[in-house]
Amino acid sequence: MNTVTLGAAQRYCVTLFACALLSPGLSIAQGRVKAPEQLADETYDTQKTLTVAVTKFGEARTALAGFIRQRAVRVQKQEETPEQLIAEFALPTPYLLPLDSLAASLGFVVENNVNAHDLSGRISELRAEEKRTADQIDGMQQQLAKSAPEERTSLRRDLDRATERLLNVREQQANIAGHARQAYVTLRLYDEVSFPTGNRRVSFVNMPGVEYAYLHLDNPKAGLTSPAYSGVALKYLVTRGKSYLNLGMYRPVSGNTGEEDFVNELFVINFGQDFYPRNFGRGRRRYFNLYTCYQLGGFILNRNNDRGTEFIPNLNLGIGVEIFKSKHVLLDTKASYFVPLHDHSRDLRGVLGQAAFNFVF
């Protein structure tokens, strides 16, 4: 009876001991299938994300691929297509600044994020886990020497798991030590012509505003048009691109002597877009962003006699400057050439100046 009780107690202790080892062992085994970015967080104290848009993609791809080949200590992934290059690699931290300089010389840096964190806490955890596991292995070896033959198979299996776990912990420590003074870099290089927005998505906004316009005609016709027209319009930005709609009324500044055919009102409806140049900040500066623009639409022409109202299409091409831009407000000016697509083009074409203020609603 005492023999049976002692054997049952031994088996119960062995079972508890195996359960204590099994759970962390499974955790380590799961850790082996972690994604590369998760492993980077655990073994590299610096991670960098770099996205670059270029116009000369072939030359930029060759330059960056050569930099990776010469400077990287380990390449996790490198995928190349005719439109983009995606790479993940380990780089000695002294080479991060040369990488930034190279990226800036090749094109426009869309994203450049560096995330640094202290791994000393993780190192302490691994050392404590190593000591705890080594002590458990010593205990199991002693238990194995004293155990009955029918219990040794189970104990050896548990001992193998604990040994594997100890090797894994030591491997993680070696990885951290081997990655000292290294950064894990995630790089994306794309052709700005093929991927104009970088992600093929349109970023919509809700920015109403007001616009003042002054139209100076090249060839005003006496009794028909004023030398200049001015007025205000509602300008509504719909994308960060910038795409917008404007709706306004221009009236003569002078020259209205009461003739029946005199143009006394221009009711303007336009759709427009602004385009930032590639080599002048691409509209990301806070002050003085240069851009080119077009406006396509038309205007309703009214005369003093209130007869013969016409809708005349027009096309404006111009250049502008954003004086100030933030996430919430935009103040910009532009000058364009106002060209009616009509028989009256000679009498109504001229230089159009506009100043607008928009805000996020």
mmCIF file of C-alpha atoms in Angstrom:
data_model
loop_
_atom_site.group_PDB
_atom_site.id
_atom_site.type_symbol
_atom_site.label_atom_id
_atom_site.label_comp_id
_atom_site.label_asym_id
_atom_site.label_seq_id
_atom_site.Cartn_x
_atom_site.Cartn_y
_atom_site.Cartn_z
ATOM 1 C CA MET A 1 0.000 0.000 0.000
ATOM 2 C CA ASN A 2 2.836 2.383 0.868
ATOM 3 C CA THR A 3 4.641 1.423 -2.372
ATOM 4 C CA VAL A 4 1.579 2.277 -4.477
ATOM 5 C CA THR A 5 1.102 5.588 -2.675
ATOM 6 C CA LEU A 6 4.772 6.581 -3.160
ATOM 7 C CA GLY A 7 4.673 5.739 -6.876
ATOM 8 C CA ALA A 8 1.485 7.732 -7.391
ATOM 9 C CA ALA A 9 3.008 10.712 -5.617
ATOM 10 C CA GLN A 10 6.105 10.550 -7.799
ATOM 11 C CA ARG A 11 3.991 10.429 -10.977
ATOM 12 C CA TYR A 12 1.928 13.386 -9.775
ATOM 13 C CA CYS A 13 5.069 15.470 -9.116
ATOM 14 C CA VAL A 14 6.484 14.580 -12.510
ATOM 15 C CA THR A 15 3.211 15.593 -14.192
ATOM 16 C CA LEU A 16 3.178 18.986 -12.468
ATOM 17 C CA PHE A 17 6.827 19.557 -13.344
ATOM 18 C CA ALA A 18 6.195 18.713 -16.999
ATOM 19 C CA CYS A 19 3.204 21.070 -17.177
ATOM 20 C CA ALA A 20 5.304 23.888 -15.754
ATOM 21 C CA LEU A 21 7.869 23.363 -18.512
ATOM 22 C CA LEU A 22 5.431 22.691 -21.338
ATOM 23 C CA SER A 23 3.680 26.066 -21.377
ATOM 24 C CA PRO A 24 6.781 28.237 -21.802
ATOM 25 C CA GLY A 25 8.168 25.709 -24.203
ATOM 26 C CA LEU A 26 5.145 26.153 -26.453
ATOM 27 C CA SER A 27 5.474 29.904 -26.165
ATOM 28 C CA ILE A 28 9.048 29.780 -27.415
ATOM 29 C CA ALA A 29 8.073 27.426 -30.238
ATOM 30 C CA GLN A 30 5.375 29.885 -31.316
ATOM 31 C CA GLY A 31 7.941 32.659 -31.187
ATOM 32 C CA ARG A 32 9.885 30.914 -33.930
ATOM 33 C CA VAL A 33 7.151 31.617 -36.492
ATOM 34 C CA LYS A 34 6.891 35.321 -35.756
ATOM 35 C CA ALA A 35 6.882 37.752 -38.647
ATOM 36 C CA PRO A 36 10.218 39.430 -39.500
ATOM 37 C CA GLU A 37 8.982 42.805 -38.246
ATOM 38 C CA GLN A 38 8.084 41.250 -34.881
ATOM 39 C CA LEU A 39 11.518 39.656 -34.615
ATOM 40 C CA ALA A 40 13.062 43.017 -35.545
ATOM 41 C CA ASP A 41 11.246 44.666 -32.644
ATOM 42 C CA GLU A 42 12.661 42.059 -30.274
ATOM 43 C CA THR A 43 16.257 41.916 -31.501
ATOM 44 C CA TYR A 44 17.015 45.371 -33.027
ATOM 45 C CA ASP A 45 16.944 48.462 -30.843
ATOM 46 C CA THR A 46 16.444 50.688 -33.933
ATOM 47 C CA GLN A 47 13.873 50.298 -36.731
ATOM 48 C CA LYS A 48 13.655 52.615 -39.718
ATOM 49 C CA THR A 49 10.928 53.012 -42.358
ATOM 50 C CA LEU A 50 11.912 54.861 -45.531
ATOM 51 C CA THR A 51 9.675 55.585 -48.551
ATOM 52 C CA VAL A 52 11.038 57.437 -51.585
ATOM 53 C CA ALA A 53 9.263 58.623 -54.755
ATOM 54 C CA VAL A 54 11.448 59.130 -57.814
ATOM 55 C CA THR A 55 11.076 60.140 -61.454
ATOM 56 C CA LYS A 56 14.162 58.279 -62.718
ATOM 57 C CA PHE A 57 13.279 54.912 -61.276
ATOM 58 C CA GLY A 58 15.891 52.796 -63.069
ATOM 59 C CA GLU A 59 18.820 54.879 -61.866
ATOM 60 C CA ALA A 60 17.425 55.136 -58.315
ATOM 61 C CA ARG A 61 16.798 51.393 -58.081
ATOM 62 C CA THR A 62 20.357 50.626 -59.204
ATOM 63 C CA ALA A 63 21.820 53.084 -56.679
ATOM 64 C CA LEU A 64 19.805 51.761 -53.725
ATOM 65 C CA ALA A 65 20.306 48.117 -54.658
ATOM 66 C CA GLY A 66 24.061 48.780 -54.793
ATOM 67 C CA PHE A 67 23.946 50.507 -51.404
ATOM 68 C CA ILE A 68 22.142 47.524 -49.876
ATOM 69 C CA ARG A 69 24.560 45.056 -51.450
ATOM 70 C CA GLN A 70 27.625 46.938 -50.168
ATOM 71 C CA ARG A 71 26.474 48.113 -46.735
ATOM 72 C CA ALA A 72 23.774 45.751 -45.437
ATOM 73 C CA VAL A 73 24.893 43.014 -43.068
ATOM 74 C CA ARG A 74 21.756 40.966 -43.688
ATOM 75 C CA VAL A 75 18.956 41.151 -46.278
ATOM 76 C CA GLN A 76 15.625 39.787 -45.094
ATOM 77 C CA LYS A 77 13.643 40.604 -48.250
ATOM 78 C CA GLN A 78 14.236 42.331 -51.579
ATOM 79 C CA GLU A 79 11.486 42.491 -54.204
ATOM 80 C CA GLU A 80 11.888 44.398 -57.474
ATOM 81 C CA THR A 81 9.302 45.172 -60.153
ATOM 82 C CA PRO A 82 9.343 47.639 -63.059
ATOM 83 C CA GLU A 83 7.523 50.110 -60.804
ATOM 84 C CA GLN A 84 8.888 49.668 -57.293
ATOM 85 C CA LEU A 85 11.552 48.211 -55.017
ATOM 86 C CA ILE A 86 10.715 46.841 -51.563
ATOM 87 C CA ALA A 87 13.520 45.719 -49.260
ATOM 88 C CA GLU A 88 14.017 44.810 -45.609
ATOM 89 C CA PHE A 89 17.577 44.620 -44.353
ATOM 90 C CA ALA A 90 19.866 45.124 -41.367
ATOM 91 C CA LEU A 91 22.242 48.066 -41.582
ATOM 92 C CA PRO A 92 24.981 49.281 -39.204
ATOM 93 C CA THR A 93 23.636 52.443 -37.543
ATOM 94 C CA PRO A 94 26.548 54.642 -38.785
ATOM 95 C CA TYR A 95 25.229 54.079 -42.326
ATOM 96 C CA LEU A 96 21.745 55.470 -41.594
ATOM 97 C CA LEU A 97 22.798 59.047 -42.385
ATOM 98 C CA PRO A 98 24.433 58.061 -45.713
ATOM 99 C CA LEU A 99 21.217 56.199 -46.572
ATOM 100 C CA ASP A 100 19.157 59.336 -45.860
ATOM 101 C CA SER A 101 21.493 61.435 -47.988
ATOM 102 C CA LEU A 102 21.281 58.979 -50.869
ATOM 103 C CA ALA A 103 17.477 58.832 -50.670
ATOM 104 C CA ALA A 104 17.176 62.637 -50.659
ATOM 105 C CA SER A 105 19.446 62.901 -53.713
ATOM 106 C CA LEU A 106 17.387 60.368 -55.681
ATOM 107 C CA GLY A 107 13.920 61.854 -55.274
ATOM 108 C CA PHE A 108 11.296 62.971 -52.796
ATOM 109 C CA VAL A 109 11.312 61.337 -49.352
ATOM 110 C CA VAL A 110 7.662 60.598 -48.611
ATOM 111 C CA GLU A 111 8.288 58.889 -45.254
ATOM 112 C CA ASN A 112 11.325 58.681 -43.003
ATOM 113 C CA ASN A 113 10.546 57.289 -39.554
ATOM 114 C CA VAL A 114 13.021 56.013 -36.989
ATOM 115 C CA ASN A 115 11.858 54.099 -33.934
ATOM 116 C CA ALA A 116 14.421 53.402 -31.196
ATOM 117 C CA HIS A 117 13.771 51.520 -27.977
ATOM 118 C CA ASP A 118 15.816 50.071 -25.117
ATOM 119 C CA LEU A 119 16.266 46.285 -25.152
ATOM 120 C CA SER A 120 17.900 46.082 -21.710
ATOM 121 C CA GLY A 121 14.618 44.966 -20.148
ATOM 122 C CA ARG A 122 14.243 42.218 -22.725
ATOM 123 C CA ILE A 123 17.845 41.099 -22.127
ATOM 124 C CA SER A 124 17.199 40.885 -18.364
ATOM 125 C CA GLU A 125 14.079 38.787 -18.964
ATOM 126 C CA LEU A 126 15.984 36.370 -21.196
ATOM 127 C CA ARG A 127 18.817 36.011 -18.687
ATOM 128 C CA ALA A 128 16.347 35.294 -15.887
ATOM 129 C CA GLU A 129 14.540 32.793 -18.098
ATOM 130 C CA GLU A 130 17.852 31.131 -18.995
ATOM 131 C CA LYS A 131 18.774 30.667 -15.329
ATOM 132 C CA ARG A 132 15.308 29.414 -14.434
ATOM 133 C CA THR A 133 15.304 26.897 -17.292
ATOM 134 C CA ALA A 134 18.834 25.700 -16.501
ATOM 135 C CA ASP A 135 17.806 25.113 -12.869
ATOM 136 C CA GLN A 136 14.744 23.201 -14.044
ATOM 137 C CA ILE A 137 16.910 21.018 -16.286
ATOM 138 C CA ASP A 138 19.234 20.232 -13.373
ATOM 139 C CA GLY A 139 16.225 19.268 -11.278
ATOM 140 C CA MET A 140 14.830 17.070 -14.017
ATOM 141 C CA GLN A 141 18.179 15.324 -14.498
ATOM 142 C CA GLN A 142 18.307 14.543 -10.800
ATOM 143 C CA GLN A 143 14.696 13.382 -10.924
ATOM 144 C CA LEU A 144 15.517 11.201 -13.932
ATOM 145 C CA ALA A 145 18.346 9.447 -12.031
ATOM 146 C CA LYS A 146 15.981 8.582 -9.194
ATOM 147 C CA SER A 147 12.872 7.729 -11.201
ATOM 148 C CA ALA A 148 11.430 4.346 -11.927
ATOM 149 C CA PRO A 149 12.011 2.858 -15.428
ATOM 150 C CA GLU A 150 8.355 3.339 -16.461
ATOM 151 C CA GLU A 151 8.599 7.100 -15.755
ATOM 152 C CA ARG A 152 11.861 7.792 -17.596
ATOM 153 C CA THR A 153 10.342 8.027 -21.099
ATOM 154 C CA SER A 154 8.056 10.866 -20.079
ATOM 155 C CA LEU A 155 10.828 12.613 -18.149
ATOM 156 C CA ARG A 156 13.258 12.378 -21.077
ATOM 157 C CA ARG A 157 10.639 13.907 -23.393
ATOM 158 C CA ASP A 158 10.127 16.785 -20.985
ATOM 159 C CA LEU A 159 13.870 17.146 -20.564
ATOM 160 C CA ASP A 160 14.295 17.422 -24.350
ATOM 161 C CA ARG A 161 11.660 20.182 -24.466
ATOM 162 C CA ALA A 162 13.360 22.091 -21.678
ATOM 163 C CA THR A 163 16.735 21.746 -23.390
ATOM 164 C CA GLU A 164 15.276 23.031 -26.643
ATOM 165 C CA ARG A 165 13.756 25.937 -24.786
ATOM 166 C CA LEU A 166 17.113 26.766 -23.171
ATOM 167 C CA LEU A 167 18.825 26.717 -26.566
ATOM 168 C CA ASN A 168 16.132 29.022 -27.966
ATOM 169 C CA VAL A 169 16.562 31.526 -25.134
ATOM 170 C CA ARG A 170 20.316 31.542 -25.648
ATOM 171 C CA GLU A 171 19.796 32.001 -29.407
ATOM 172 C CA GLN A 172 17.633 35.065 -28.764
ATOM 173 C CA GLN A 173 20.319 36.530 -26.524
ATOM 174 C CA ALA A 174 22.914 35.863 -29.210
ATOM 175 C CA ASN A 175 20.707 37.563 -31.822
ATOM 176 C CA ILE A 176 20.350 40.687 -29.682
ATOM 177 C CA ALA A 177 24.089 40.759 -29.024
ATOM 178 C CA GLY A 178 24.811 40.210 -32.726
ATOM 179 C CA HIS A 179 22.456 43.038 -33.741
ATOM 180 C CA ALA A 180 24.041 45.630 -31.473
ATOM 181 C CA ARG A 181 24.629 48.955 -33.303
ATOM 182 C CA GLN A 182 22.465 47.768 -36.182
ATOM 183 C CA ALA A 183 19.129 49.043 -37.488
ATOM 184 C CA TYR A 184 16.366 47.094 -39.225
ATOM 185 C CA VAL A 185 15.365 49.089 -42.310
ATOM 186 C CA THR A 186 12.136 48.752 -44.278
ATOM 187 C CA LEU A 187 12.614 50.542 -47.603
ATOM 188 C CA ARG A 188 10.142 51.264 -50.377
ATOM 189 C CA LEU A 189 11.186 52.984 -53.611
ATOM 190 C CA TYR A 190 8.508 53.660 -56.224
ATOM 191 C CA ASP A 191 8.209 55.297 -59.608
ATOM 192 C CA GLU A 192 6.244 58.512 -59.189
ATOM 193 C CA VAL A 193 4.972 58.330 -62.758
ATOM 194 C CA SER A 194 3.505 54.842 -62.287
ATOM 195 C CA PHE A 195 2.342 55.492 -58.705
ATOM 196 C CA PRO A 196 1.531 59.247 -58.677
ATOM 197 C CA THR A 197 0.105 59.163 -55.157
ATOM 198 C CA GLY A 198 2.266 56.340 -53.825
ATOM 199 C CA ASN A 199 -0.763 54.296 -52.796
ATOM 200 C CA ARG A 200 -3.231 54.895 -55.660
ATOM 201 C CA ARG A 201 -5.756 56.429 -53.262
ATOM 202 C CA VAL A 202 -7.376 59.858 -53.492
ATOM 203 C CA SER A 203 -7.404 61.831 -50.254
ATOM 204 C CA PHE A 204 -10.679 63.744 -50.006
ATOM 205 C CA VAL A 205 -11.145 66.873 -47.902
ATOM 206 C CA ASN A 206 -13.998 69.173 -46.985
ATOM 207 C CA MET A 207 -12.610 72.708 -47.298
ATOM 208 C CA PRO A 208 -15.022 75.481 -48.288
ATOM 209 C CA GLY A 209 -13.755 79.019 -48.739
ATOM 210 C CA VAL A 210 -14.053 82.364 -50.457
ATOM 211 C CA GLU A 211 -12.126 83.715 -53.443
ATOM 212 C CA TYR A 212 -11.569 87.221 -54.791
ATOM 213 C CA ALA A 213 -10.900 87.599 -58.520
ATOM 214 C CA TYR A 214 -9.760 90.442 -60.762
ATOM 215 C CA LEU A 215 -9.980 90.003 -64.546
ATOM 216 C CA HIS A 216 -8.063 92.465 -66.733
ATOM 217 C CA LEU A 217 -9.087 92.217 -70.396
ATOM 218 C CA ASP A 218 -6.518 92.469 -73.165
ATOM 219 C CA ASN A 219 -8.821 94.048 -75.752
ATOM 220 C CA PRO A 220 -11.894 95.611 -74.129
ATOM 221 C CA LYS A 221 -14.400 96.839 -76.686
ATOM 222 C CA ALA A 222 -15.981 100.205 -76.034
ATOM 223 C CA GLY A 223 -19.689 99.892 -75.376
ATOM 224 C CA LEU A 224 -19.441 96.119 -75.070
ATOM 225 C CA THR A 225 -16.995 95.190 -72.283
ATOM 226 C CA SER A 226 -15.285 96.889 -69.352
ATOM 227 C CA PRO A 227 -11.481 97.086 -69.205
ATOM 228 C CA ALA A 228 -11.668 94.998 -66.019
ATOM 229 C CA TYR A 229 -14.086 92.850 -64.013
ATOM 230 C CA SER A 230 -13.856 91.873 -60.359
ATOM 231 C CA GLY A 231 -15.912 89.801 -57.970
ATOM 232 C CA VAL A 232 -16.058 87.074 -55.372
ATOM 233 C CA ALA A 233 -16.672 83.347 -55.613
ATOM 234 C CA LEU A 234 -17.218 80.349 -53.411
ATOM 235 C CA LYS A 235 -14.287 77.956 -53.736
ATOM 236 C CA TYR A 236 -14.717 74.405 -52.493
ATOM 237 C CA LEU A 237 -11.684 72.099 -52.224
ATOM 238 C CA VAL A 238 -12.608 68.425 -52.557
ATOM 239 C CA THR A 239 -9.177 66.700 -52.566
ATOM 240 C CA ARG A 240 -5.752 67.417 -51.124
ATOM 241 C CA GLY A 241 -4.536 67.264 -54.734
ATOM 242 C CA LYS A 242 -5.928 70.051 -54.986
ATOM 243 C CA SER A 243 -9.172 69.626 -56.914
ATOM 244 C CA TYR A 244 -11.843 72.234 -56.404
ATOM 245 C CA LEU A 245 -15.032 73.874 -57.648
ATOM 246 C CA ASN A 246 -15.697 77.585 -57.731
ATOM 247 C CA LEU A 247 -18.888 79.531 -58.327
ATOM 248 C CA GLY A 248 -18.866 83.316 -58.491
ATOM 249 C CA MET A 249 -19.989 86.615 -59.961
ATOM 250 C CA TYR A 250 -17.765 89.178 -61.715
ATOM 251 C CA ARG A 251 -18.966 92.739 -62.342
ATOM 252 C CA PRO A 252 -17.390 95.575 -64.386
ATOM 253 C CA VAL A 253 -14.969 97.826 -62.562
ATOM 254 C CA SER A 254 -15.731 100.749 -64.894
ATOM 255 C CA GLY A 255 -16.883 101.598 -68.419
ATOM 256 C CA ASN A 256 -20.604 100.867 -68.113
ATOM 257 C CA THR A 257 -22.216 103.771 -69.931
ATOM 258 C CA GLY A 258 -25.599 102.075 -70.228
ATOM 259 C CA GLU A 259 -25.399 100.611 -73.734
ATOM 260 C CA GLU A 260 -27.849 97.760 -74.172
ATOM 261 C CA ASP A 261 -25.219 95.272 -75.351
ATOM 262 C CA PHE A 262 -22.743 96.086 -72.602
ATOM 263 C CA VAL A 263 -21.653 92.989 -70.605
ATOM 264 C CA ASN A 264 -22.573 93.846 -67.025
ATOM 265 C CA GLU A 265 -22.157 90.459 -65.374
ATOM 266 C CA LEU A 266 -20.171 87.229 -65.659
ATOM 267 C CA PHE A 267 -21.531 84.313 -63.643
ATOM 268 C CA VAL A 268 -18.589 81.881 -63.454
ATOM 269 C CA ILE A 269 -18.676 78.097 -62.866
ATOM 270 C CA ASN A 270 -15.360 76.198 -62.946
ATOM 271 C CA PHE A 271 -13.662 72.965 -61.983
ATOM 272 C CA GLY A 272 -9.937 73.263 -61.335
ATOM 273 C CA GLN A 273 -6.862 71.338 -60.266
ATOM 274 C CA ASP A 274 -3.466 72.428 -58.948
ATOM 275 C CA PHE A 275 -0.236 70.504 -59.521
ATOM 276 C CA TYR A 276 2.899 70.799 -57.385
ATOM 277 C CA PRO A 277 6.294 70.617 -59.131
ATOM 278 C CA ARG A 278 8.470 67.619 -58.292
ATOM 279 C CA ASN A 279 11.565 69.608 -57.348
ATOM 280 C CA PHE A 280 10.054 72.316 -55.137
ATOM 281 C CA GLY A 281 8.709 70.452 -52.122
ATOM 282 C CA ARG A 282 5.595 68.970 -53.799
ATOM 283 C CA GLY A 283 3.309 71.144 -51.697
ATOM 284 C CA ARG A 284 4.491 69.849 -48.320
ATOM 285 C CA ARG A 285 5.974 73.104 -47.067
ATOM 286 C CA ARG A 286 4.072 75.361 -44.726
ATOM 287 C CA TYR A 287 4.828 78.550 -46.676
ATOM 288 C CA PHE A 288 5.186 79.473 -50.349
ATOM 289 C CA ASN A 289 4.402 76.277 -52.210
ATOM 290 C CA LEU A 290 4.617 76.809 -55.956
ATOM 291 C CA TYR A 291 2.087 75.104 -58.250
ATOM 292 C CA THR A 292 0.634 75.151 -61.744
ATOM 293 C CA CYS A 293 -3.090 75.001 -62.388
ATOM 294 C CA TYR A 294 -5.924 74.814 -64.840
ATOM 295 C CA GLN A 295 -9.595 75.735 -64.608
ATOM 296 C CA LEU A 296 -12.166 74.331 -66.987
ATOM 297 C CA GLY A 297 -15.780 75.409 -67.049
ATOM 298 C CA GLY A 298 -17.692 78.372 -68.336
ATOM 299 C CA PHE A 299 -19.581 81.535 -67.523
ATOM 300 C CA ILE A 300 -23.008 82.979 -68.150
ATOM 301 C CA LEU A 301 -22.748 86.344 -69.874
ATOM 302 C CA ASN A 302 -25.456 88.927 -69.059
ATOM 303 C CA ARG A 303 -25.999 92.274 -70.764
ATOM 304 C CA ASN A 304 -27.756 95.496 -69.797
ATOM 305 C CA ASN A 305 -30.756 94.627 -71.937
ATOM 306 C CA ASP A 306 -31.205 91.283 -70.125
ATOM 307 C CA ARG A 307 -31.519 89.604 -73.507
ATOM 308 C CA GLY A 308 -29.264 87.239 -75.325
ATOM 309 C CA THR A 309 -27.920 85.514 -72.199
ATOM 310 C CA GLU A 310 -25.185 83.087 -73.259
ATOM 311 C CA PHE A 311 -23.183 80.286 -71.676
ATOM 312 C CA ILE A 312 -19.582 80.481 -72.862
ATOM 313 C CA PRO A 313 -17.051 77.733 -72.036
ATOM 314 C CA ASN A 314 -13.618 78.826 -70.888
ATOM 315 C CA LEU A 315 -10.198 77.380 -70.124
ATOM 316 C CA ASN A 316 -7.646 79.001 -67.810
ATOM 317 C CA LEU A 317 -3.997 77.959 -67.457
ATOM 318 C CA GLY A 318 -1.851 79.535 -64.780
ATOM 319 C CA ILE A 319 0.620 79.447 -61.952
ATOM 320 C CA GLY A 320 0.126 80.067 -58.242
ATOM 321 C CA VAL A 321 1.704 80.219 -54.812
ATOM 322 C CA GLU A 322 0.287 78.905 -51.555
ATOM 323 C CA ILE A 323 1.183 81.683 -49.138
ATOM 324 C CA PHE A 324 0.325 79.639 -46.039
ATOM 325 C CA LYS A 325 -0.938 76.098 -45.554
ATOM 326 C CA SER A 326 -1.706 74.032 -42.482
ATOM 327 C CA LYS A 327 -3.947 71.074 -41.720
ATOM 328 C CA HIS A 328 -6.879 73.433 -41.160
ATOM 329 C CA VAL A 329 -6.469 76.560 -43.327
ATOM 330 C CA LEU A 330 -5.109 77.477 -46.759
ATOM 331 C CA LEU A 331 -4.290 80.919 -48.171
ATOM 332 C CA ASP A 332 -3.175 80.971 -51.790
ATOM 333 C CA THR A 333 -2.976 83.202 -54.860
ATOM 334 C CA LYS A 334 -2.751 82.479 -58.554
ATOM 335 C CA ALA A 335 -2.537 84.206 -61.921
ATOM 336 C CA SER A 336 -3.932 82.620 -65.086
ATOM 337 C CA TYR A 337 -4.884 83.504 -68.614
ATOM 338 C CA PHE A 338 -8.659 83.630 -69.042
ATOM 339 C CA VAL A 339 -9.614 82.244 -72.476
ATOM 340 C CA PRO A 340 -13.305 82.088 -73.502
ATOM 341 C CA LEU A 341 -13.884 79.396 -76.146
ATOM 342 C CA HIS A 342 -16.289 81.552 -78.165
ATOM 343 C CA ASP A 343 -16.623 84.157 -80.906
ATOM 344 C CA HIS A 344 -16.196 86.826 -78.194
ATOM 345 C CA SER A 345 -12.818 85.437 -77.147
ATOM 346 C CA ARG A 346 -10.972 88.524 -78.419
ATOM 347 C CA ASP A 347 -13.214 90.859 -76.424
ATOM 348 C CA LEU A 348 -13.252 88.841 -73.163
ATOM 349 C CA ARG A 349 -9.874 87.170 -72.808
ATOM 350 C CA GLY A 350 -7.318 88.506 -70.366
ATOM 351 C CA VAL A 351 -5.260 87.982 -67.246
ATOM 352 C CA LEU A 352 -7.147 86.670 -64.211
ATOM 353 C CA GLY A 353 -5.761 87.082 -60.699
ATOM 354 C CA GLN A 354 -7.320 85.173 -57.795
ATOM 355 C CA ALA A 355 -6.747 85.050 -54.041
ATOM 356 C CA ALA A 356 -8.556 82.438 -51.919
ATOM 357 C CA PHE A 357 -8.955 81.477 -48.288
ATOM 358 C CA ASN A 358 -10.161 77.963 -47.407
ATOM 359 C CA PHE A 359 -10.643 76.174 -44.114
ATOM 360 C CA VAL A 360 -11.510 72.676 -42.947
ATOM 361 C CA PHE A 361 -15.205 72.489 -42.133
#
